[in-house]
Short mmCIF file of C-alpha atoms and ligand atoms in Angstrom, two decimals:
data_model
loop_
_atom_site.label_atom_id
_atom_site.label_comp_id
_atom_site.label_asym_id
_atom_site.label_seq_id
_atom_site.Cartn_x
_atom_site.Cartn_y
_atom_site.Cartn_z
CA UNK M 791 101.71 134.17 157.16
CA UNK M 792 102.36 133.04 160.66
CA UNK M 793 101.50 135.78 163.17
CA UNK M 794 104.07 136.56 166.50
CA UNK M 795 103.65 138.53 169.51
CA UNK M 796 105.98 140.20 172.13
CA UNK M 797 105.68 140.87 175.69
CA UNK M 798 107.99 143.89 176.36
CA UNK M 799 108.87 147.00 174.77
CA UNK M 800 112.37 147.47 176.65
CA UNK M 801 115.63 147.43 175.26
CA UNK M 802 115.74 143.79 173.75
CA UNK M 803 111.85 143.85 173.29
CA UNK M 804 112.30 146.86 170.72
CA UNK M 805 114.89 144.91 169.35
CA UNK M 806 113.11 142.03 168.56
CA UNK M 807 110.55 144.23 166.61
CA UNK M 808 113.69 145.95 164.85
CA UNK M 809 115.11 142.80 164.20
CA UNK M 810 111.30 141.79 162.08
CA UNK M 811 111.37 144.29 160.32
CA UNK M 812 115.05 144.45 159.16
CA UNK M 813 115.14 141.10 158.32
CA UNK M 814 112.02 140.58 157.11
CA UNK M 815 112.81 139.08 153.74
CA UNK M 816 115.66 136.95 154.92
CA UNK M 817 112.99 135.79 157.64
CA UNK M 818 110.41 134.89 155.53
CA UNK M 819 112.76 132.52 153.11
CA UNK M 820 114.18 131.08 156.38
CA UNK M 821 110.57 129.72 157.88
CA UNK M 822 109.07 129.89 154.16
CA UNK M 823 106.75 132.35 154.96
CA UNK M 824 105.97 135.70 156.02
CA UNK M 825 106.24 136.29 159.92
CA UNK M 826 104.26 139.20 161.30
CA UNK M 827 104.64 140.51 164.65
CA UNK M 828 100.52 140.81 165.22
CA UNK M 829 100.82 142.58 169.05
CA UNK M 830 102.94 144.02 171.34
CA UNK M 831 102.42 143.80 175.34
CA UNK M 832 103.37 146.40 177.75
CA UNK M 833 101.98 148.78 180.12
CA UNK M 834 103.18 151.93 178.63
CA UNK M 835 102.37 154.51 176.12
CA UNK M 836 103.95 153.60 172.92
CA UNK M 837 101.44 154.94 170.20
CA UNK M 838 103.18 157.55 168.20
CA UNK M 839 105.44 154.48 167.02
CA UNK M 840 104.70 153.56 163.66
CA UNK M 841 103.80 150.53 164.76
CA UNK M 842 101.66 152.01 167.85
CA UNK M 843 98.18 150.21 166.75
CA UNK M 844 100.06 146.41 167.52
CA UNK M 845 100.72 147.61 171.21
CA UNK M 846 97.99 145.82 173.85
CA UNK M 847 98.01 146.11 177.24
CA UNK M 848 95.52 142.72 178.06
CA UNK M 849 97.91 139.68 178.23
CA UNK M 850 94.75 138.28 177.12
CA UNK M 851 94.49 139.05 174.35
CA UNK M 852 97.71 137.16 172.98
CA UNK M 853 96.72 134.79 174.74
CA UNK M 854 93.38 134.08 173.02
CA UNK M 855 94.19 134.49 169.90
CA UNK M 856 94.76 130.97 168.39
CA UNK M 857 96.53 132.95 165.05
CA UNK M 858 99.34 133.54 167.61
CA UNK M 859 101.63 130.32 167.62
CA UNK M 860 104.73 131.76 169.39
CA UNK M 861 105.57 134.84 171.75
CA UNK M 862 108.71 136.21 173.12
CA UNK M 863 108.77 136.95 176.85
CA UNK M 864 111.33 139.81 176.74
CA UNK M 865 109.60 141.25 180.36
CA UNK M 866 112.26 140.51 182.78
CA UNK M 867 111.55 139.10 186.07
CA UNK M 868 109.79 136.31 187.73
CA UNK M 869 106.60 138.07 188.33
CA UNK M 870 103.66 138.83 185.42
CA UNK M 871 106.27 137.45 183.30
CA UNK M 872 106.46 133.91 184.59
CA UNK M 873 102.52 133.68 184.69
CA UNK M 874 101.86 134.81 181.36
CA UNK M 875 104.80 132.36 180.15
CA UNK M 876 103.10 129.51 182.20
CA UNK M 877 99.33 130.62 180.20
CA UNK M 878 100.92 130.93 176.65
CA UNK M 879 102.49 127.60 177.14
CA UNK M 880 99.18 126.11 178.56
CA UNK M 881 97.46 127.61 175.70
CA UNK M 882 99.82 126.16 173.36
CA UNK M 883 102.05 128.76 171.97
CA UNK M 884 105.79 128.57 172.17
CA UNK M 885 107.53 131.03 174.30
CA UNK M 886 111.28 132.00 173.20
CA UNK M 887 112.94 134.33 176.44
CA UNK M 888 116.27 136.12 177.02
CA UNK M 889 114.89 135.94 180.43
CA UNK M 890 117.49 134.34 182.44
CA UNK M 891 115.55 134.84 185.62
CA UNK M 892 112.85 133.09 184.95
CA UNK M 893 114.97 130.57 183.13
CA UNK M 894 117.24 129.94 186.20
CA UNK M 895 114.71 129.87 188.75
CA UNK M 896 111.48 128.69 186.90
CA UNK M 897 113.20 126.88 184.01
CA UNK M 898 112.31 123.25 185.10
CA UNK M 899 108.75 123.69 185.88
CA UNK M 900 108.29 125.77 182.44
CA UNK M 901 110.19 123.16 180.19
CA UNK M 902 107.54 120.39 181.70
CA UNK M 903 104.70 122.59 181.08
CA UNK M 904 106.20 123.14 177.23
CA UNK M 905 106.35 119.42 177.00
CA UNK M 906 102.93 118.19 178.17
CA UNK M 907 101.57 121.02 175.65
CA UNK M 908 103.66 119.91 172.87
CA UNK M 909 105.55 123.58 172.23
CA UNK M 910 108.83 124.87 172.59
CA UNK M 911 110.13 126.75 175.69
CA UNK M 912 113.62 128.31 174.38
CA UNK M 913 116.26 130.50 175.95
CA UNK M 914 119.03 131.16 173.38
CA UNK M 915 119.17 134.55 174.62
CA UNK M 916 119.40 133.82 178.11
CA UNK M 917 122.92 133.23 178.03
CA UNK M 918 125.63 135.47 176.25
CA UNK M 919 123.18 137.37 174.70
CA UNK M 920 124.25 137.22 170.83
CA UNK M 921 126.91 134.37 171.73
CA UNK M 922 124.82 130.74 170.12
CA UNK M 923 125.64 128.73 173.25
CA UNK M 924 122.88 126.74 174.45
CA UNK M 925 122.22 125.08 170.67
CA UNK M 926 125.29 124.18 170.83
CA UNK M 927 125.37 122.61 174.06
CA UNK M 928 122.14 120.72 173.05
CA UNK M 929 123.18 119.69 169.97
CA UNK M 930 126.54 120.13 168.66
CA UNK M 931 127.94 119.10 171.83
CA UNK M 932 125.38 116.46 172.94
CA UNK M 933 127.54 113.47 172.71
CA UNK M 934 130.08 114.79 175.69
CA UNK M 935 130.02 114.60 179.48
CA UNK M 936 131.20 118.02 180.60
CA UNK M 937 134.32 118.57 182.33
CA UNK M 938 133.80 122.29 183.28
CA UNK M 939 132.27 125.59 182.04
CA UNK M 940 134.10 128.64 182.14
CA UNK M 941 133.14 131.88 181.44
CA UNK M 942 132.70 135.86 181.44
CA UNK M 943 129.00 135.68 181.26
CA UNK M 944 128.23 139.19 182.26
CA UNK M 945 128.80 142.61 179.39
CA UNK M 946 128.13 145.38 181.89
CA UNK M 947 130.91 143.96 184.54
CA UNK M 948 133.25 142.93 181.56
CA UNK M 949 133.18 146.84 180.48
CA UNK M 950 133.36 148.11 183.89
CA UNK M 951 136.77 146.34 184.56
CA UNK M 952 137.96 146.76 181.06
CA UNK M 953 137.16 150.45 181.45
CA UNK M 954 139.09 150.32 184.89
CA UNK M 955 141.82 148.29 183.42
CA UNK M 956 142.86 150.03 180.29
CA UNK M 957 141.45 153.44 180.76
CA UNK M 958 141.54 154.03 184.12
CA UNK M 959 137.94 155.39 184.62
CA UNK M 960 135.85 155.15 187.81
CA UNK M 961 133.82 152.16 188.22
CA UNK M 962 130.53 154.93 188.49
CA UNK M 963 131.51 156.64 185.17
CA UNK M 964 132.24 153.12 184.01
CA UNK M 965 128.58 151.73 185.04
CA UNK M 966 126.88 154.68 184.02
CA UNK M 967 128.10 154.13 180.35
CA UNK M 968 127.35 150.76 180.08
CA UNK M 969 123.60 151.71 181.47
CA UNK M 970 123.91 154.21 178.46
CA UNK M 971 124.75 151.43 176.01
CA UNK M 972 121.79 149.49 176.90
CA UNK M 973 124.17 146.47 178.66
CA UNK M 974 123.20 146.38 182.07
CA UNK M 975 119.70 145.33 184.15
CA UNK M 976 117.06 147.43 185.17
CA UNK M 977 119.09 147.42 188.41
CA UNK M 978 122.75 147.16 187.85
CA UNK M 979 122.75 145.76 191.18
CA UNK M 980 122.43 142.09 189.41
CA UNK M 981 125.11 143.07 186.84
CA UNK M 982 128.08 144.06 189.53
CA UNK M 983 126.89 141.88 192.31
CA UNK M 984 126.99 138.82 190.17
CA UNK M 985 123.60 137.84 190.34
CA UNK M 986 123.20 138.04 186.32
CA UNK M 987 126.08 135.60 185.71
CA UNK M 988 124.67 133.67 188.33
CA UNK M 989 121.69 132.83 186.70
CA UNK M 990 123.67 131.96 183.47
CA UNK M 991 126.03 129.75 185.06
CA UNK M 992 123.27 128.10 186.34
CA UNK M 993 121.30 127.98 182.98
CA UNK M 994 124.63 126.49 181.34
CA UNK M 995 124.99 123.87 184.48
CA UNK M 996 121.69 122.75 184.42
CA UNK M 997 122.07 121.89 180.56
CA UNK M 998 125.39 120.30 181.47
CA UNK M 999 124.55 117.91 184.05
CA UNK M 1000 120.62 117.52 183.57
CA UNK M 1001 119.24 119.12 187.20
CA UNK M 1002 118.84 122.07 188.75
CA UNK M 1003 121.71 124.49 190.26
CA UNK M 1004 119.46 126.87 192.40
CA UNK M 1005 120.57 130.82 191.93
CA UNK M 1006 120.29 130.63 195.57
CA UNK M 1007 122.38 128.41 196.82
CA UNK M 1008 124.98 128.96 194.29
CA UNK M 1009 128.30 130.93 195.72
CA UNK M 1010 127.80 134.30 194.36
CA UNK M 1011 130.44 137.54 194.45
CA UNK M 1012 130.59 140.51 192.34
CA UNK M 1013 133.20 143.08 191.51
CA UNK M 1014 132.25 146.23 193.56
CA UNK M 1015 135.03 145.40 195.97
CA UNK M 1016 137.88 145.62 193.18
CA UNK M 1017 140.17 148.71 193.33
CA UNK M 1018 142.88 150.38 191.07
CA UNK M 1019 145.32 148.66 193.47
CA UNK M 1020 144.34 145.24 192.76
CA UNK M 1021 144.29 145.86 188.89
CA UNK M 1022 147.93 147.55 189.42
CA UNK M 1023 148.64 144.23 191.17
CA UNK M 1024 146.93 141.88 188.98
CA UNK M 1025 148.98 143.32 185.86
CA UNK M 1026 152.34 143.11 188.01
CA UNK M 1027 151.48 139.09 188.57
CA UNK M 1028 150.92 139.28 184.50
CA UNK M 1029 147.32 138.93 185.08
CA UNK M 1030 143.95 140.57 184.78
CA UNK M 1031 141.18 140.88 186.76
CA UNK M 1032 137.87 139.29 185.46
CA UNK M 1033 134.40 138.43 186.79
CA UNK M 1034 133.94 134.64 185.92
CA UNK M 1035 131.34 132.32 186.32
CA UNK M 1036 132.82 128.35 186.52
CA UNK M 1037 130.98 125.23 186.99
CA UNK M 1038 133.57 122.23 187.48
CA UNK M 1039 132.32 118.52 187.58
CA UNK M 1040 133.59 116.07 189.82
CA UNK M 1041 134.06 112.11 189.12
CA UNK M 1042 130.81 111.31 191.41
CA UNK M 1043 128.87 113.53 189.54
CA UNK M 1044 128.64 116.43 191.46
CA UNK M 1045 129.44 119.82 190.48
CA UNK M 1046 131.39 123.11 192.19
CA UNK M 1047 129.77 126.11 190.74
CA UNK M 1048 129.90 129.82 191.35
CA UNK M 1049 130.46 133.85 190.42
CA UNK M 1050 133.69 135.43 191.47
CA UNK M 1051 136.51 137.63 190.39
CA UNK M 1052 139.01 136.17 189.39
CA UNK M 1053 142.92 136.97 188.02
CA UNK M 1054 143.41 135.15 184.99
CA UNK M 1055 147.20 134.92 183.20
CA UNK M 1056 147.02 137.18 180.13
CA UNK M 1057 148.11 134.44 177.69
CA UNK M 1058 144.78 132.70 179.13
CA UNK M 1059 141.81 133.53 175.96
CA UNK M 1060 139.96 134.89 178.23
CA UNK M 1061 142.06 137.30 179.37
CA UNK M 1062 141.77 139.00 175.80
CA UNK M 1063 137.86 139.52 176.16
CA UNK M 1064 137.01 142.75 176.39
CA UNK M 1065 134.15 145.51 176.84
CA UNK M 1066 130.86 144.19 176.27
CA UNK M 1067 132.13 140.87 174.51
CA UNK M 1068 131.55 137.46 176.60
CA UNK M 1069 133.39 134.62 176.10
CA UNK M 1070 132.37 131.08 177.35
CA UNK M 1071 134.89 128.00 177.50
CA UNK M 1072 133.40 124.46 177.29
CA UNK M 1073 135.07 121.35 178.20
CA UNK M 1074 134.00 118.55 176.81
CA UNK M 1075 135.20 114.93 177.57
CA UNK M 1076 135.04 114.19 173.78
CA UNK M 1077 135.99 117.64 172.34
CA UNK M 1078 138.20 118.93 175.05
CA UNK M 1079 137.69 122.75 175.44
CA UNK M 1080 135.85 124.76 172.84
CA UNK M 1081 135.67 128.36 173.10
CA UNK M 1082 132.14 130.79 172.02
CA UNK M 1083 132.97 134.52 172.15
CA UNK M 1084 130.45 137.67 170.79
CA UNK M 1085 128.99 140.48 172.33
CA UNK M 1086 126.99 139.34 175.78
CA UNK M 1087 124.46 142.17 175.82
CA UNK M 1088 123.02 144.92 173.87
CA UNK M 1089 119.95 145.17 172.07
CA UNK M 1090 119.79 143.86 168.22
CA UNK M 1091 122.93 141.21 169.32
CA UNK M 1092 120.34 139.54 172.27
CA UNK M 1093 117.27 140.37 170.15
CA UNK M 1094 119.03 138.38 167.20
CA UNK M 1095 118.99 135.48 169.54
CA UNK M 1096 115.01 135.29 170.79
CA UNK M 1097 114.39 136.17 167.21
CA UNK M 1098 115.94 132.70 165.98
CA UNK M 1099 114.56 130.82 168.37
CA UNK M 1100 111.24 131.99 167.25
CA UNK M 1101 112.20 130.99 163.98
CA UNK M 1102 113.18 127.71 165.40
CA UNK M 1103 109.73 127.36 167.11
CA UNK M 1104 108.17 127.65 164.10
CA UNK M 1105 109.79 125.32 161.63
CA UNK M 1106 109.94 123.10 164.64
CA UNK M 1107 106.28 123.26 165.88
CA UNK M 1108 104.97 119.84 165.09
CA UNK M 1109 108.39 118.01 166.25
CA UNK M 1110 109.13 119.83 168.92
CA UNK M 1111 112.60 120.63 170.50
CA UNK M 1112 113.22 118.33 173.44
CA UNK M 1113 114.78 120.23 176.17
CA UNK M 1114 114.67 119.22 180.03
CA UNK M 1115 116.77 118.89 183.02
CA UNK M 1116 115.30 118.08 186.76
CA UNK M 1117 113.75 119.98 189.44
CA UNK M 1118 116.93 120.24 192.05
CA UNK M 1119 116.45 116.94 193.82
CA UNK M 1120 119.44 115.15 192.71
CA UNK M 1121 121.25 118.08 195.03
CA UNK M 1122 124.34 118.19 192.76
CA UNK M 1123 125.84 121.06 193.57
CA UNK M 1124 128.97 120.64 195.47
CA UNK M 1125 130.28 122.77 198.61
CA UNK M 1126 133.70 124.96 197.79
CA UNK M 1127 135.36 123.98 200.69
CA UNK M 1128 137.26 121.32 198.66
CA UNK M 1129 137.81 123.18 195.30
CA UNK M 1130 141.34 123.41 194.79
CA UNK M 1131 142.71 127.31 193.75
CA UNK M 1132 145.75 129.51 193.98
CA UNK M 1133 145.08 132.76 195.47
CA UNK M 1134 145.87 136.19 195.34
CA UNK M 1135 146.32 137.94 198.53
CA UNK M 1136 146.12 141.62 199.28
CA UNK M 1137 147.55 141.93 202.60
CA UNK M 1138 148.16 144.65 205.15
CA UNK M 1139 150.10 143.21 208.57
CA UNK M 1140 153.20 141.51 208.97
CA UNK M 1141 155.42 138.80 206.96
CA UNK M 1142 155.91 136.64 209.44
CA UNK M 1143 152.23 136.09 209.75
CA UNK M 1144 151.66 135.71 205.83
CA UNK M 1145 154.52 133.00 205.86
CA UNK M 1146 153.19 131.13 208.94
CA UNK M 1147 149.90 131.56 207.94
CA UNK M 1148 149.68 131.24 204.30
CA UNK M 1149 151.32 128.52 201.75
CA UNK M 1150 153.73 131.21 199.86
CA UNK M 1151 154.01 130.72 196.53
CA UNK M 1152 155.65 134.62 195.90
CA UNK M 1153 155.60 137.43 198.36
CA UNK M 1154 155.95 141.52 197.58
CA UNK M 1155 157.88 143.90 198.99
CA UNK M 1156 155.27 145.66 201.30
CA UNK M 1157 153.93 149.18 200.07
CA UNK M 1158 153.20 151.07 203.30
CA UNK M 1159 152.71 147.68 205.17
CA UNK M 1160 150.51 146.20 202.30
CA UNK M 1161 151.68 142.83 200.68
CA UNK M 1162 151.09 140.89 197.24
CA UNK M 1163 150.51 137.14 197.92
CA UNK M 1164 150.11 134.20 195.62
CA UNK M 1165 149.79 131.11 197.60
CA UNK M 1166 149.86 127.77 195.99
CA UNK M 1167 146.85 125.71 194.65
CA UNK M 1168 144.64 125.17 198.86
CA UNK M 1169 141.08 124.14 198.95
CA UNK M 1170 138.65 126.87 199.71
CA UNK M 1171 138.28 126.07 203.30
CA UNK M 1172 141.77 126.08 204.10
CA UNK M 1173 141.91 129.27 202.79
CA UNK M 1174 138.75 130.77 204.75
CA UNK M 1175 140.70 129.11 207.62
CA UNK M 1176 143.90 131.18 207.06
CA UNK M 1177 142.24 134.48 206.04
CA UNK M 1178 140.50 134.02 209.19
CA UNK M 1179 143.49 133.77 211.04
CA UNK M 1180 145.26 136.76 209.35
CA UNK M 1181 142.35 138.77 209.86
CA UNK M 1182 143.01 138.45 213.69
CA UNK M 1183 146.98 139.81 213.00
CA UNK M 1184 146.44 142.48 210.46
CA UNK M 1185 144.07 142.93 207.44
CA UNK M 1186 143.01 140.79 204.37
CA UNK M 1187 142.10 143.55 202.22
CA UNK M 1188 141.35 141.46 199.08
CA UNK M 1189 141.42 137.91 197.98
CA UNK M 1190 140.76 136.32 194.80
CA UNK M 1191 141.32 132.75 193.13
CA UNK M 1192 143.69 132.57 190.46
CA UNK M 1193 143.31 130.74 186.85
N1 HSE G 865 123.02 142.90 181.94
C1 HSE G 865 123.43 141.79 181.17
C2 HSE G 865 124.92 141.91 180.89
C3 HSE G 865 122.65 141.76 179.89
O1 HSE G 865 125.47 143.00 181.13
O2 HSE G 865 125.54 140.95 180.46
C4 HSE G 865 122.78 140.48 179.12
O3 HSE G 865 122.33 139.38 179.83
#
């Protein structure tokens, strides 16, 4: 019998209980044994559960117990839930996380302190929630150098705009449904100001090209500025509106990466993902681009993912998973001013000053003084330069890159 804990009783930490004792049978033939979840960390009251008498509230206690070999950090956050990550590890358990947090910021230092301990630190759940993604990357995809990463990495934005899109519904009705469905953070605020795909897009870079791409430092914009009018627009251009995050790598190595909205062609594959589903586009120099698609949040789908990993961890615990990339110095992240993108330009002034300004690619008819540009493939800065410049004439009421 090999005995489990879990630190967190929130949405995916009740799922990763659920997901034990669903699948208990099918567990126990996978890892050859029975796997019993022996406690369960958190602060709050959870004893008329029928599992109530596992709950602790001493970290300690999992941690001192050598019949615990693996734990999942489903917590959230960088605080308590990076130290008591850092003391299982040092007390040689394995720790499996969907906590992309603690993965993007603290991933590094954690992965060295799994290795000089001889355990697994794993994060299958960190990225696309249900979606496999970063097996793949380490293994099925191992032998490629890749070209870019592409990808709707965020459920609760990907229902908001679908919602907004197809139904027409409010993006508060829209949030507050997907906070219903169990999709978005604790504070949405990291869902619809991109900070959530952030992280992932950093997770996935780091993999990619083997050092750190800093949350912080990575270009980061949401989709609470996206109206009615640009999805009218967007579907006029043949396009919709989605919230991608997009790490391209350039021949010295380097990478551009960042979080914005984006209008995407509908004929694109990406343009077909929908609701709560993620998709995430790979582009290997070997494969060429290979699509993963599922749902990106919810409980059981992201439970099903730190629930295999702890299944990994334990068939894997005396040849342990090797899994590393470097603490930021080789400063590989690339500014945007030289990323090359057609853009879509919301406009309220005059033509003249679009068609001086701008490099036209197609032009509207103006509604009430309001324009539809598309301007042809600029890098970034030349388009700060010229939105700028426009700003000074009239108003740029909404721009976004085009894919
Ligand atoms: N809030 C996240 C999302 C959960 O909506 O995608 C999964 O990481």
């Amino acid at each position: 019998m090999v005995k489990v804990a879990i630190m967190g009783h929130g949405t995916v930490g009740s799922g990763v209980y659920e997901v034990f004792e669903m699948n208990a049978e099918k567990i126990a033939r996978t890892v050859g044994e029975p796997v019993e979840v022996k406690y369960v960390l958190d602060l709050r009251d959870f004893s008329s559960l029928p599992y109530g008498h596992k709950f602790v509230t001493d970290f300690s206690v999992i941690e001192n117990d050598p019949e615990v070999t693996v734990v999942a950090e489903v917590m959230g956050g960088v605080g308590a839930a990076y130290q008591f990550t850092k003391r299982c590890l040092e007390a040689g358990k394995s720790v499996c996380t969907s906590n992309k947090e603690l993965v993007a910021t603290k991933g590094d230092e954690l992965l060295k302190i799994a290795e000089e301990h001889g355990v697994n630190y794993m994060f299958e759940a960190s990225v696309g929630g249900g979606i496999p993604i970063i097996r793949p990357m380490l293994q099925c995809l191992a032998a490629n150098e890749f070209n870019q990463i592409c990808g709707i990495l965020n459920g609760t934005t990907n229902y908001i705009l679908t919602q907004m899109i197809h139904n027409g519904v409010t993006f508060e009705d829209a949030l507050r449904q997907a906070q219903v469905n169990g999709y978005a953070e604790k504070d949405p605020t990291a869902d619809i100001e991109g900070h959530d795909a952030c992280r992932k897009i950093c997770i996935l870079s780091d993999l990619a090209y083997g050092d750190k791409f800093d949350p912080d430092t990575v270009s980061c914009e949401g989709i609470t500025k996206i109206t009615l009018e640009d999805v009218a627009n967007a579907d006029k251009l043949g396009c919709v509106i989605k919230l991608l995050g997009r790490s391209v790598r350039c021949e010295d190595g380097t990478a551009y990466a960042y979080v914005a909205p984006h209008l995407i062609h509908k004929e694109s594959p990406l343009a077909a993902v929908e609701d709560v589903f993620n998709a995430i586009m790979v582009d290997g120099n070997a494969t060429g681009e290979v699509m993963f698609y599922g749902k990106g949040a919810g409980k059981l789908a992201t439970a099903s993912a730190v629930v295999a990993d702890m299944l990994d961890s334990i068939e894997h615990k005396d040849n342990r998973r090797r899994i590393m990339w470097g603490d930021g110095s080789k400063k590989l992240l690339r500014p945007l001013d030289t990323l090359r993108s057609a853009w879509y330009v919301r406009f309220k002034g005059a033509r003249e000053d679009i068609e001086s300004i701008l490099p036209v690619e197609s032009l509207s008819e103006p509604v009430e003084g309001v324009f539809v540009v598309q301007t042809s493939k600029i890098p970034t800065a030349e388009m700060d330069a010229a939105a700028e410049k426009l700003n000074a004439v009239g108003k740029v009421c909404a721009a976004m890159r085009i894919l």
